[in-house]
mmCIF file of C-alpha atoms in Angstrom:
data_model
loop_
_atom_site.group_PDB
_atom_site.id
_atom_site.type_symbol
_atom_site.label_atom_id
_atom_site.label_comp_id
_atom_site.label_asym_id
_atom_site.label_seq_id
_atom_site.Cartn_x
_atom_site.Cartn_y
_atom_site.Cartn_z
ATOM 1 C CA MET A 1 17.457 42.399 -14.210
ATOM 2 C CA ASP A 2 21.178 42.776 -15.177
ATOM 3 C CA THR A 3 21.481 39.219 -15.663
ATOM 4 C CA ILE A 4 18.891 38.941 -18.173
ATOM 5 C CA ILE A 5 19.844 41.309 -20.389
ATOM 6 C CA PRO A 6 22.835 39.924 -21.840
ATOM 7 C CA TRP A 7 20.459 37.201 -22.945
ATOM 8 C CA LEU A 8 17.459 39.960 -25.004
ATOM 9 C CA PRO A 9 19.167 39.535 -28.455
ATOM 10 C CA LEU A 10 19.542 35.732 -27.835
ATOM 11 C CA ILE A 11 15.783 35.614 -27.068
ATOM 12 C CA GLY A 12 14.382 37.319 -30.489
ATOM 13 C CA PRO A 13 15.660 34.436 -32.904
ATOM 14 C CA ALA A 14 15.655 31.489 -30.096
ATOM 15 C CA LEU A 15 12.052 31.686 -30.012
ATOM 16 C CA ALA A 16 11.818 32.253 -33.305
ATOM 17 C CA ALA A 17 14.305 29.467 -34.791
ATOM 18 C CA PHE A 18 11.856 27.411 -31.881
ATOM 19 C CA VAL A 19 8.304 28.488 -33.522
ATOM 20 C CA ALA A 20 9.844 27.503 -36.742
ATOM 21 C CA VAL A 21 10.831 23.797 -36.172
ATOM 22 C CA ALA A 22 7.542 23.307 -34.295
ATOM 23 C CA GLY A 23 5.703 25.185 -37.554
ATOM 24 C CA TRP A 24 7.701 22.831 -39.174
ATOM 25 C CA GLY A 25 6.911 19.531 -37.273
ATOM 26 C CA VAL A 26 3.214 20.228 -37.581
ATOM 27 C CA ALA A 27 3.206 20.647 -41.194
ATOM 28 C CA HIS A 28 4.502 17.590 -41.934
ATOM 29 C CA HIS A 29 2.480 15.774 -39.088
ATOM 30 C CA LEU A 30 -0.197 17.650 -40.596
ATOM 31 C CA SER A 31 0.882 16.401 -44.322
ATOM 32 C CA ILE A 32 1.612 12.556 -43.888
ATOM 33 C CA ALA A 33 -1.806 12.566 -42.269
ATOM 34 C CA LYS A 34 -3.492 14.120 -45.736
ATOM 35 C CA ASP A 35 -1.094 11.277 -47.634
ATOM 36 C CA ARG A 36 -2.564 8.289 -45.430
ATOM 37 C CA ASN A 37 -6.346 9.969 -46.010
ATOM 38 C CA ALA A 38 -5.699 10.181 -49.353
ATOM 39 C CA LYS A 39 -4.151 6.833 -49.876
ATOM 40 C CA GLN A 40 -6.689 5.123 -48.023
ATOM 41 C CA ARG A 41 -9.430 6.676 -49.553
ATOM 42 C CA ASP A 42 -7.856 5.823 -53.198
ATOM 43 C CA MET A 43 -7.449 2.033 -52.108
ATOM 44 C CA ARG A 44 -11.158 2.350 -50.494
ATOM 45 C CA ILE A 45 -12.579 3.526 -53.904
ATOM 46 C CA GLN A 46 -10.037 0.885 -55.761
ATOM 47 C CA PHE A 47 -11.291 -1.695 -54.007
ATOM 48 C CA LEU A 48 -15.097 -0.569 -54.204
ATOM 49 C CA LEU A 49 -14.815 -0.213 -57.794
ATOM 50 C CA GLU A 50 -13.441 -3.673 -58.182
ATOM 51 C CA ALA A 51 -15.945 -5.132 -56.058
ATOM 52 C CA TYR A 52 -18.597 -3.468 -57.999
ATOM 53 C CA ARG A 53 -17.297 -4.445 -60.926
ATOM 54 C CA ARG A 54 -17.265 -8.328 -59.647
ATOM 55 C CA LEU A 55 -20.807 -7.984 -59.033
ATOM 56 C CA GLU A 56 -22.128 -6.733 -62.038
ATOM 57 C CA SER A 57 -19.909 -9.030 -64.093
ATOM 58 C CA ALA A 58 -21.701 -11.872 -61.885
ATOM 59 C CA ALA A 59 -25.373 -10.234 -61.530
ATOM 60 C CA ASN A 60 -28.435 -11.854 -62.887
ATOM 61 C CA ARG A 61 -26.751 -14.258 -64.956
ATOM 62 C CA PRO A 62 -28.523 -17.648 -64.984
ATOM 63 C CA GLU A 63 -25.914 -19.767 -65.052
ATOM 64 C CA ALA A 64 -22.407 -17.782 -63.135
ATOM 65 C CA GLY A 65 -19.903 -20.588 -63.175
ATOM 66 C CA LYS A 66 -17.451 -21.144 -60.871
ATOM 67 C CA ASP A 67 -15.130 -18.086 -61.843
ATOM 68 C CA GLU A 68 -18.032 -15.468 -61.620
ATOM 69 C CA GLN A 69 -19.765 -17.321 -58.146
ATOM 70 C CA ASP A 70 -15.641 -16.577 -56.661
ATOM 71 C CA LYS A 71 -15.729 -13.450 -57.806
ATOM 72 C CA PHE A 72 -19.218 -12.454 -56.142
ATOM 73 C CA GLU A 73 -17.781 -14.091 -53.282
ATOM 74 C CA SER A 74 -14.574 -12.023 -53.458
ATOM 75 C CA ALA A 75 -16.791 -8.811 -53.948
ATOM 76 C CA LEU A 76 -18.753 -9.641 -50.964
ATOM 77 C CA ALA A 77 -15.810 -10.105 -48.823
ATOM 78 C CA ASP A 78 -14.182 -6.728 -49.922
ATOM 79 C CA ILE A 79 -17.244 -4.452 -49.520
ATOM 80 C CA GLN A 80 -17.693 -6.302 -45.476
ATOM 81 C CA LEU A 81 -13.732 -5.277 -45.365
ATOM 82 C CA LEU A 82 -13.903 -1.492 -46.976
ATOM 83 C CA GLY A 83 -17.616 -0.713 -47.304
ATOM 84 C CA THR A 84 -19.900 1.893 -45.526
ATOM 85 C CA LYS A 85 -22.003 1.372 -42.825
ATOM 86 C CA PRO A 86 -24.929 1.529 -45.289
ATOM 87 C CA GLN A 87 -23.761 -0.752 -47.934
ATOM 88 C CA ILE A 88 -22.465 -3.519 -45.407
ATOM 89 C CA GLU A 89 -26.085 -3.204 -43.678
ATOM 90 C CA GLU A 90 -27.486 -3.464 -47.723
ATOM 91 C CA LEU A 91 -24.913 -7.075 -48.285
ATOM 92 C CA MET A 92 -26.287 -8.616 -44.679
ATOM 93 C CA ARG A 93 -30.016 -8.085 -45.924
ATOM 94 C CA PHE A 94 -28.816 -9.710 -49.346
ATOM 95 C CA LEU A 95 -27.416 -12.472 -47.832
ATOM 96 C CA ALA A 96 -30.543 -12.876 -45.067
ATOM 97 C CA GLU A 97 -32.369 -12.838 -48.133
ATOM 98 C CA TRP A 98 -30.553 -15.061 -50.533
ATOM 99 C CA ASN A 99 -30.399 -17.987 -47.702
ATOM 100 C CA SER A 100 -34.028 -17.846 -47.688
ATOM 101 C CA THR A 101 -35.707 -16.667 -50.455
ATOM 102 C CA GLY A 102 -33.161 -15.821 -53.320
ATOM 103 C CA ALA A 103 -32.973 -11.941 -53.291
ATOM 104 C CA SER A 104 -31.538 -9.526 -55.856
ATOM 105 C CA ILE A 105 -28.291 -7.741 -55.777
ATOM 106 C CA ASN A 106 -29.448 -4.457 -57.519
ATOM 107 C CA PRO A 107 -29.765 -2.642 -54.458
ATOM 108 C CA LEU A 108 -26.288 -2.753 -52.927
ATOM 109 C CA LEU A 109 -25.149 -2.263 -57.186
ATOM 110 C CA GLU A 110 -27.100 0.968 -56.265
ATOM 111 C CA LEU A 111 -25.297 1.955 -53.282
ATOM 112 C CA LEU A 112 -21.865 1.083 -54.416
ATOM 113 C CA ARG A 113 -22.758 2.628 -57.460
ATOM 114 C CA VAL A 114 -23.953 5.999 -55.825
ATOM 115 C CA HIS A 115 -20.794 5.797 -53.621
ATOM 116 C CA LEU A 116 -18.126 6.115 -56.022
ATOM 117 C CA ARG A 117 -19.880 8.691 -58.261
ATOM 118 C CA GLU A 118 -20.118 10.780 -54.944
ATOM 119 C CA GLU A 119 -16.124 9.617 -53.808
ATOM 120 C CA LEU A 120 -15.078 10.440 -57.924
ATOM 121 C CA ASN A 121 -17.129 13.778 -58.079
ATOM 122 C CA LEU A 122 -19.050 12.490 -61.275
ATOM 123 C CA GLU A 123 -22.649 13.343 -61.669
ATOM 124 C CA LYS A 124 -25.427 12.407 -59.150
ATOM 125 C CA ASP A 125 -28.342 12.381 -60.406
ATOM 126 C CA VAL A 126 -28.483 9.642 -63.037
ATOM 127 C CA PRO A 127 -30.699 6.853 -63.896
ATOM 128 C CA GLY A 128 -31.368 3.800 -61.769
ATOM 129 C CA ILE A 129 -28.988 0.406 -62.746
ATOM 130 C CA LYS A 130 -29.964 -1.902 -65.785
ATOM 131 C CA ILE A 131 -27.632 -4.669 -66.341
ATOM 132 C CA PHE A 132 -27.785 -6.061 -69.905
ATOM 133 C CA ARG A 133 -27.270 -9.438 -70.372
ATOM 134 C CA PHE A 134 -26.921 -11.209 -73.820
ATOM 135 C CA ASP A 135 -29.725 -14.037 -73.901
ATOM 136 C CA ASP A 136 -26.734 -16.376 -75.697
ATOM 137 C CA ARG A 137 -23.777 -15.599 -75.929
ATOM 138 C CA HIS A 138 -22.767 -18.523 -78.272
ATOM 139 C CA PRO A 139 -22.633 -17.241 -82.096
ATOM 140 C CA ASN A 140 -23.863 -20.537 -83.474
ATOM 141 C CA LEU A 141 -26.782 -21.271 -81.267
ATOM 142 C CA ARG A 142 -30.163 -19.083 -81.894
ATOM 143 C CA SER A 143 -31.814 -16.549 -79.401
ATOM 144 C CA LYS A 144 -35.443 -15.020 -78.917
ATOM 145 C CA GLY A 145 -36.285 -16.028 -82.800
ATOM 146 C CA ARG A 146 -33.046 -14.181 -84.003
ATOM 147 C CA LYS A 147 -30.374 -16.343 -86.444
ATOM 148 C CA SER A 148 -27.353 -15.850 -85.304
ATOM 149 C CA ALA A 149 -24.017 -15.134 -87.760
ATOM 150 C CA PRO A 150 -23.530 -18.646 -90.034
ATOM 151 C CA PRO A 151 -20.460 -20.496 -88.454
ATOM 152 C CA ILE A 152 -16.760 -19.642 -90.205
ATOM 153 C CA PRO A 153 -15.561 -22.512 -91.519
#
């Protein structure tokens, strides 16, 4: 016991220093994990948001050009990589139907929209998707009986 008594004044500060260093290490590890998770979440949201935009842009167009087709394919690849299980399952259903009878991409767009709105803390109770497309984009052509503006000379 006499040999321990001289060390008693040092045990308290040493224990406090050990606890402080261990606490700092744990806090640092948790901070790194939190930052990594936040960065992954932000990256996933960004990729899925871009995928949603590319799908929506190419969806329901009677004549999709090569650019729209490339964007569509890229969006599908992003969803397979970063989508949730229900999104990937809906994508697989879409692809199976597309190969046999043709299919609508709207259910997948709706899943993406709901997920993104939830991740961004936006209202959840919103009307369903309505995709607007002009019948004719060229201003010099007629569409559905409406006259377009005359050409500018």
